[in-house]
mmCIF file of N, CA, C and O in Angstrom:
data_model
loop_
_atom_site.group_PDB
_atom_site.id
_atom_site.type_symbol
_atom_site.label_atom_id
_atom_site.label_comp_id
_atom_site.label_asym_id
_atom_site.label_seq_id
_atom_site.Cartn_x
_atom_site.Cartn_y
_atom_site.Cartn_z
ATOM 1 N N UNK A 1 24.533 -17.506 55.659
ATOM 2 C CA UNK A 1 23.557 -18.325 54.975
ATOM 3 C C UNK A 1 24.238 -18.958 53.763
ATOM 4 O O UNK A 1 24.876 -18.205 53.027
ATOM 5 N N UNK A 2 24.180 -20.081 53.514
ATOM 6 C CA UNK A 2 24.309 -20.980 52.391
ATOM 7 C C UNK A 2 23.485 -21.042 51.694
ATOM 8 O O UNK A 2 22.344 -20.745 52.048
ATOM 9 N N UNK A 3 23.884 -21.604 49.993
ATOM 10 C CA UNK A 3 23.127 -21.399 49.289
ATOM 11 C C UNK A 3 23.324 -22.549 48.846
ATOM 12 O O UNK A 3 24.422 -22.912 49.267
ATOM 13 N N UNK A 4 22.618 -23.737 47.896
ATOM 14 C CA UNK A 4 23.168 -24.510 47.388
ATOM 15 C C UNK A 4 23.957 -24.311 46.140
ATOM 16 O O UNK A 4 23.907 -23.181 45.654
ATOM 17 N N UNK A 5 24.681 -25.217 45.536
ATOM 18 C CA UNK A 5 24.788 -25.267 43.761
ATOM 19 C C UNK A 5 24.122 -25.072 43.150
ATOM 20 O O UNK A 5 24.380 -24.231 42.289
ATOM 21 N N UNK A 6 22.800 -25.712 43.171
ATOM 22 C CA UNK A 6 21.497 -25.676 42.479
ATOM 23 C C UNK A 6 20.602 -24.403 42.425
ATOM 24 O O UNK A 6 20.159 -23.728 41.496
ATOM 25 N N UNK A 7 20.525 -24.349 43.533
ATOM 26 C CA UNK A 7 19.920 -22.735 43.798
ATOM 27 C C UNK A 7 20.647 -21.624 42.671
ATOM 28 O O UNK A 7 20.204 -21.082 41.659
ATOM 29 N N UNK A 8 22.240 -21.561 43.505
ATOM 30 C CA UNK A 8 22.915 -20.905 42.405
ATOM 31 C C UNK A 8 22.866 -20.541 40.961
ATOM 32 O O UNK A 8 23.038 -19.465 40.387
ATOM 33 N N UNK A 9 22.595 -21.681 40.555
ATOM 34 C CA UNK A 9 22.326 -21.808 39.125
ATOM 35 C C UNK A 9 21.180 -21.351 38.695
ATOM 36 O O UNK A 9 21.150 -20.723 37.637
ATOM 37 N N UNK A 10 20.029 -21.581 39.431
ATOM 38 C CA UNK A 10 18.892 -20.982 39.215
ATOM 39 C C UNK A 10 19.037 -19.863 39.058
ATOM 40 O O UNK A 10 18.657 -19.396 37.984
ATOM 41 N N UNK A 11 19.738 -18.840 40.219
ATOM 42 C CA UNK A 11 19.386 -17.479 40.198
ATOM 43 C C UNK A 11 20.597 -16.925 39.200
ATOM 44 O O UNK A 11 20.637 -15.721 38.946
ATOM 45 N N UNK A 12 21.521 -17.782 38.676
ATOM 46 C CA UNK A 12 22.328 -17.372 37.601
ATOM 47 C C UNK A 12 21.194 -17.111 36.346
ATOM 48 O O UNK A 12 20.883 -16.025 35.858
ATOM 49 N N UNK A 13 20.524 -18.878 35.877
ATOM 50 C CA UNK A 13 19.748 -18.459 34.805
ATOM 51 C C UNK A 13 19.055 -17.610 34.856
ATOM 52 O O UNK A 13 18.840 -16.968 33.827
ATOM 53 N N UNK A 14 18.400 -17.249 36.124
ATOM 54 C CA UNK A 14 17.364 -16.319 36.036
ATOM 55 C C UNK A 14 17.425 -14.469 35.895
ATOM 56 O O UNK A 14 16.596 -13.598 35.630
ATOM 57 N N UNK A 15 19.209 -14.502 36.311
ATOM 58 C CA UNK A 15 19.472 -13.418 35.802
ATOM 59 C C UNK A 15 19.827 -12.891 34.438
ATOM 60 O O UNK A 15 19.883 -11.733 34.025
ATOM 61 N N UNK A 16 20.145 -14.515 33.604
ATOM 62 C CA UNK A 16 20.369 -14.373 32.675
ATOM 63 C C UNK A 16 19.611 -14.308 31.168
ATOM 64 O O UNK A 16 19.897 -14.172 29.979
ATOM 65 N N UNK A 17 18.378 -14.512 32.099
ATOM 66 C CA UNK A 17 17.203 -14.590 31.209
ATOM 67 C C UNK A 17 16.303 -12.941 31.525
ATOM 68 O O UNK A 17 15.808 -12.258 30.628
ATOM 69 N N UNK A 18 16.288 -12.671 32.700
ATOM 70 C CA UNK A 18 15.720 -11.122 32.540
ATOM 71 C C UNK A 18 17.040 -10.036 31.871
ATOM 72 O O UNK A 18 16.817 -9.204 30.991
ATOM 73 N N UNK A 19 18.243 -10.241 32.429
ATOM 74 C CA UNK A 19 18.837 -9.590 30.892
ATOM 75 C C UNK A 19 18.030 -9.579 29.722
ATOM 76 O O UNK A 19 17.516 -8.607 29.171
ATOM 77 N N UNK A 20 17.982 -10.783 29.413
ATOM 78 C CA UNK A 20 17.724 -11.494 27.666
ATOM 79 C C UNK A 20 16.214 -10.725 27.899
ATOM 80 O O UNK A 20 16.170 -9.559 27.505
ATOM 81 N N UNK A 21 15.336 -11.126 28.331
ATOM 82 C CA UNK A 21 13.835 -10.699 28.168
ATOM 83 C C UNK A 21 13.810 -8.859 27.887
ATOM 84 O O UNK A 21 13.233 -8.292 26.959
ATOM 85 N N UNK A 22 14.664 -8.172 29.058
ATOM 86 C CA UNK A 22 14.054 -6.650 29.000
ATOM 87 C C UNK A 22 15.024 -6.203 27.791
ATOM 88 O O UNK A 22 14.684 -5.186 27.186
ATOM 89 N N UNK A 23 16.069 -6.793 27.426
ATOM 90 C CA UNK A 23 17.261 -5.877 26.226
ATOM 91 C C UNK A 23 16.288 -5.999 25.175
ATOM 92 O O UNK A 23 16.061 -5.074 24.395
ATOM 93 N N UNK A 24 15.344 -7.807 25.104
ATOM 94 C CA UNK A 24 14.216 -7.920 23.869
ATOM 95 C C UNK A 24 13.375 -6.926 24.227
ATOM 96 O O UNK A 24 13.601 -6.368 23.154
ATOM 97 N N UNK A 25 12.825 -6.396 24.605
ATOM 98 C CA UNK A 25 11.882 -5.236 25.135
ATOM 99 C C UNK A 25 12.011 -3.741 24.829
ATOM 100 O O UNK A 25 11.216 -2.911 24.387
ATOM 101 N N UNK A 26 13.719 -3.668 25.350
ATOM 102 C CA UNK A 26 13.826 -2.491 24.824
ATOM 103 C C UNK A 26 14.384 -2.405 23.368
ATOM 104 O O UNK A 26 14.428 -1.247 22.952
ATOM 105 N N UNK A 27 14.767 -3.244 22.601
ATOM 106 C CA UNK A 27 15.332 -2.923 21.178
ATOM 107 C C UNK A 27 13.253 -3.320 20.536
ATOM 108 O O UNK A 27 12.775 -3.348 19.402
ATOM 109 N N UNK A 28 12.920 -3.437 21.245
ATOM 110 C CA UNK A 28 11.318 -3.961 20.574
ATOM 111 C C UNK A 28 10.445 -2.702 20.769
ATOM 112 O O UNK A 28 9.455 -2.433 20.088
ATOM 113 N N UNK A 29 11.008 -1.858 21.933
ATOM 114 C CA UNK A 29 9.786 -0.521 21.875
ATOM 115 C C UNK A 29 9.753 0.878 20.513
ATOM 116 O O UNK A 29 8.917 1.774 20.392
ATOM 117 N N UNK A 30 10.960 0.604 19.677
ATOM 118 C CA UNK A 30 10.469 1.457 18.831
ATOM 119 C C UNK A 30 10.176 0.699 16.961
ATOM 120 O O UNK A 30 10.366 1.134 15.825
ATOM 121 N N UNK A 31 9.744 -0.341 17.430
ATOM 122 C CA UNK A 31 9.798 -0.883 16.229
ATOM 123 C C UNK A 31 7.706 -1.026 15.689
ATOM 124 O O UNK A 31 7.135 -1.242 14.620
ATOM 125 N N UNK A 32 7.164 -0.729 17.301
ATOM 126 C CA UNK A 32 5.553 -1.006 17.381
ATOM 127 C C UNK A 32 5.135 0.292 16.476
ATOM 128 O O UNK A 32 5.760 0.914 15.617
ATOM 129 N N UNK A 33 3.601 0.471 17.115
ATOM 130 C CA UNK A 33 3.429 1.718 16.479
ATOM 131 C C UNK A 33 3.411 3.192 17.087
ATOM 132 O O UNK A 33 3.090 3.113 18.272
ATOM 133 N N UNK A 34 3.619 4.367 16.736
ATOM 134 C CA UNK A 34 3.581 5.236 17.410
ATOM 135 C C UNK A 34 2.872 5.877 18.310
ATOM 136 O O UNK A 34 1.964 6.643 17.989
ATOM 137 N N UNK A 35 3.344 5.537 20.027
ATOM 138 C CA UNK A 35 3.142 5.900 21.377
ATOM 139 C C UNK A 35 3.530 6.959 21.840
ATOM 140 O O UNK A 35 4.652 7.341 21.509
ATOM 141 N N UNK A 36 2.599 7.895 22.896
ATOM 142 C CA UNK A 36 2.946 8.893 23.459
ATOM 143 C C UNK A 36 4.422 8.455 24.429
ATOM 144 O O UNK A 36 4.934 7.440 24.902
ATOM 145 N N UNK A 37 4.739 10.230 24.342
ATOM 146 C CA UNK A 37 6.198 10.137 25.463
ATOM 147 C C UNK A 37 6.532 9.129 26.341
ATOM 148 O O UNK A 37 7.437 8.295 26.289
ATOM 149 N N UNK A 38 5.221 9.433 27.573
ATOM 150 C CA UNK A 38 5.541 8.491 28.658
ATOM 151 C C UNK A 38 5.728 7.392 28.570
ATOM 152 O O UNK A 38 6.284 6.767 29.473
ATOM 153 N N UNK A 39 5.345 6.874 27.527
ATOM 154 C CA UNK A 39 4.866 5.210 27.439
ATOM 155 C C UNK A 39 6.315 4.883 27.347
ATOM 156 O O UNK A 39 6.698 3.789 27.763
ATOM 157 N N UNK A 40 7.368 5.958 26.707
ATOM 158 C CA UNK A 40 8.556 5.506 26.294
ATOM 159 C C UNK A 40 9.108 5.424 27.386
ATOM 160 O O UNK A 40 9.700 4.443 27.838
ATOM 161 N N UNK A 41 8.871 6.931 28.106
ATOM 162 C CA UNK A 41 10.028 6.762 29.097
ATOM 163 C C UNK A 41 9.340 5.766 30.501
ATOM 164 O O UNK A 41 10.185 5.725 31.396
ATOM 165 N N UNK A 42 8.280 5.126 30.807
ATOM 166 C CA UNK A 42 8.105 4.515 31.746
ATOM 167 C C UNK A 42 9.037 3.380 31.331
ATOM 168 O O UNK A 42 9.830 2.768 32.046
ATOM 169 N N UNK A 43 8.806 3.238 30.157
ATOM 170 C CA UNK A 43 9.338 1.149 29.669
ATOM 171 C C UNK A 43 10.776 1.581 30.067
ATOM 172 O O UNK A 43 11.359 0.880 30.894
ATOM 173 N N UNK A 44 11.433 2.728 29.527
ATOM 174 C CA UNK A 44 12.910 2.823 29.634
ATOM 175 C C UNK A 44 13.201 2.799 30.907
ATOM 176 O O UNK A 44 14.192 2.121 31.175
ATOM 177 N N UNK A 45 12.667 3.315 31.794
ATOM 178 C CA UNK A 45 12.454 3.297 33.182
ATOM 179 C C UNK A 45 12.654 1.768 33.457
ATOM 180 O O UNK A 45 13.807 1.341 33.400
ATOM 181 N N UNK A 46 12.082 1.288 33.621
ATOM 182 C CA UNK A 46 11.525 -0.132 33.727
ATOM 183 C C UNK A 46 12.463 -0.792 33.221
ATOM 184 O O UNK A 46 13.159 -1.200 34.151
ATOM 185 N N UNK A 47 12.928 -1.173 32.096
ATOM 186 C CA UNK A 47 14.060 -1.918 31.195
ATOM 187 C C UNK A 47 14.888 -1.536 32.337
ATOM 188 O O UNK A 47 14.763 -2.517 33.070
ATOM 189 N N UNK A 48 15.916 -0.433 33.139
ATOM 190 C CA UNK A 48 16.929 -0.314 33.652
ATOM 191 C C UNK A 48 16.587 -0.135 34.976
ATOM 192 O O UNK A 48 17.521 0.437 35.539
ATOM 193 N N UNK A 49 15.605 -0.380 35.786
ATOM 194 C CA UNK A 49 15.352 -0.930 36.697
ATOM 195 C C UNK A 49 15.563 -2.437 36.797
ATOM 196 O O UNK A 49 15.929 -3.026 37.813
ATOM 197 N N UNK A 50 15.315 -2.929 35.738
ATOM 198 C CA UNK A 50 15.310 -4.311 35.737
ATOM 199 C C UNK A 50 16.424 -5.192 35.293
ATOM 200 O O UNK A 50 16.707 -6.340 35.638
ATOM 201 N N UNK A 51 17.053 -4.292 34.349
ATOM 202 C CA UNK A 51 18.582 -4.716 34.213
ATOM 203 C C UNK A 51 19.569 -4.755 35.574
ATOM 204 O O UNK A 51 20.493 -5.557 35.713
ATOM 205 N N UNK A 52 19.238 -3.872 36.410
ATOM 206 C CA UNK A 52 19.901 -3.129 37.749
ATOM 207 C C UNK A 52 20.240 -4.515 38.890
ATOM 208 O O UNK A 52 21.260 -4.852 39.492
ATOM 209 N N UNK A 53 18.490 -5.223 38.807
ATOM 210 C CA UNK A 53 18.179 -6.046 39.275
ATOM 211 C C UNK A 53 18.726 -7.408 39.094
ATOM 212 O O UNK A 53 18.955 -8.213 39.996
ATOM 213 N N UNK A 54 18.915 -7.580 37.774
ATOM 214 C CA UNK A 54 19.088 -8.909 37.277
ATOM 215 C C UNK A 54 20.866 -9.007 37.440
ATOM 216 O O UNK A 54 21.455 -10.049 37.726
ATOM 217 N N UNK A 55 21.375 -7.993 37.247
ATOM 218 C CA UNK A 55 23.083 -7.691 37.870
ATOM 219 C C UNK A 55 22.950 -8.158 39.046
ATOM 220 O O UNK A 55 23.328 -9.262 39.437
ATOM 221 N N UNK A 56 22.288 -7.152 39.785
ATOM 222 C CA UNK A 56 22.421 -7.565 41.601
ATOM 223 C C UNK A 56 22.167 -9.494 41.576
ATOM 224 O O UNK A 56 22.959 -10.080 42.314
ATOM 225 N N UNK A 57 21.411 -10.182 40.997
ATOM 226 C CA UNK A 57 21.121 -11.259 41.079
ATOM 227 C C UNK A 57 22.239 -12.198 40.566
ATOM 228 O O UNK A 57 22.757 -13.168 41.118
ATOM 229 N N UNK A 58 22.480 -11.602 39.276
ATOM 230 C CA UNK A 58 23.781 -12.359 38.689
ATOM 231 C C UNK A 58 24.981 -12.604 39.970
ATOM 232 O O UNK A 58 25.372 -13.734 40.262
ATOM 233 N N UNK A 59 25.405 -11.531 40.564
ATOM 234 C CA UNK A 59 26.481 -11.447 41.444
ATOM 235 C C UNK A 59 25.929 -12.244 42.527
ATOM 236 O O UNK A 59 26.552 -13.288 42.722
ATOM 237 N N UNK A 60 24.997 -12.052 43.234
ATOM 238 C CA UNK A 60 24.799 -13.294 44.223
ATOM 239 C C UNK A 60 25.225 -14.334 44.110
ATOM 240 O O UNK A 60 26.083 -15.017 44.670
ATOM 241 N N UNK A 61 24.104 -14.492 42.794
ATOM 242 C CA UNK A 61 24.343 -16.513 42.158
ATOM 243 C C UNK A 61 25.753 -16.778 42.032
ATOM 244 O O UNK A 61 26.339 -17.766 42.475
ATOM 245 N N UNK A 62 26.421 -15.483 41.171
ATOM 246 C CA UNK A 62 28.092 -15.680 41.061
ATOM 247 C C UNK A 62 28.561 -16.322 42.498
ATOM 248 O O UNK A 62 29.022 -17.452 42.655
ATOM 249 N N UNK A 63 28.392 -15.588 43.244
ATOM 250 C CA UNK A 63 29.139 -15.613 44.753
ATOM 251 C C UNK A 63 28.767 -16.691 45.215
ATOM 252 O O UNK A 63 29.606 -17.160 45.984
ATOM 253 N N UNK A 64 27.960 -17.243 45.100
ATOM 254 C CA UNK A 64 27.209 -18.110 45.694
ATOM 255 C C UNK A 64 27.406 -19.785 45.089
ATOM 256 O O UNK A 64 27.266 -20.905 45.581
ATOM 257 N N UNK A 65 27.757 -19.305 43.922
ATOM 258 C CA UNK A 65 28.243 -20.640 42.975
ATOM 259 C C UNK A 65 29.878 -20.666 43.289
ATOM 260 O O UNK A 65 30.418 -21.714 43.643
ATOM 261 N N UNK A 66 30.303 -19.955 43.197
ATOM 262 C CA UNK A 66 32.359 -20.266 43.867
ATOM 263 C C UNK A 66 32.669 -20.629 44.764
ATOM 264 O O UNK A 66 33.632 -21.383 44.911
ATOM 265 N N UNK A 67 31.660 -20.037 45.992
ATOM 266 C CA UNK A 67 31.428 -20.250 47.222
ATOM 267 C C UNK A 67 31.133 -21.949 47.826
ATOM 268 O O UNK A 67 31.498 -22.610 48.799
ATOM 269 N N UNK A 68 30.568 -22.089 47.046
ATOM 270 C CA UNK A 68 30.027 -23.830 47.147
ATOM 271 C C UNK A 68 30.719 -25.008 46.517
ATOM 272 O O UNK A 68 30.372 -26.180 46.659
ATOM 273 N N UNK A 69 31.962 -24.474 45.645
ATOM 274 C CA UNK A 69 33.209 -24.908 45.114
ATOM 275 C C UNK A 69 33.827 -25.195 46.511
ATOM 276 O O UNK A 69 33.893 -26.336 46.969
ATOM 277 N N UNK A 70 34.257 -24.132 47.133
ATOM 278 C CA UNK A 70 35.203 -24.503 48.219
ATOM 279 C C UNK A 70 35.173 -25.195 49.358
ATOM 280 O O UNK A 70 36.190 -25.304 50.042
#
């Protein structure tokens, strides 16, 4: 399957923006007011689920953008 350039780029920014969104998220969960345990560890949960994700995406788009060079 091919991907375009364009596409590529998309799923570049878009990995590069859920980076940016959940790192704001997690340097933002202890600055609110004071929440029980879970609340912490679900978000932390969540933040590196979603970082996990946005890698796997980065590398596609990567691959997918060099790929369409050649």
């Amino acid at each position: 399957m091919n991907i375009s350039r364009r596409a590529s780029g998309f799923v570049l920014g878009l990995a590069a923006f859920m980076i940016f969104e959940w790192l704001m998220l997690a340097k933002n969960l202890g600055s609110g007011p004071a929440r029980p345990t879970a609340y912490y560890v679900v978000h932390g949960i969540l933040v590196c689920v979603n970082i996990v994700l946005a890698i796997a995406l980065g590398v596609v788009g990567w691959r997918a953008w060099t790929s369409s060079r050649r």
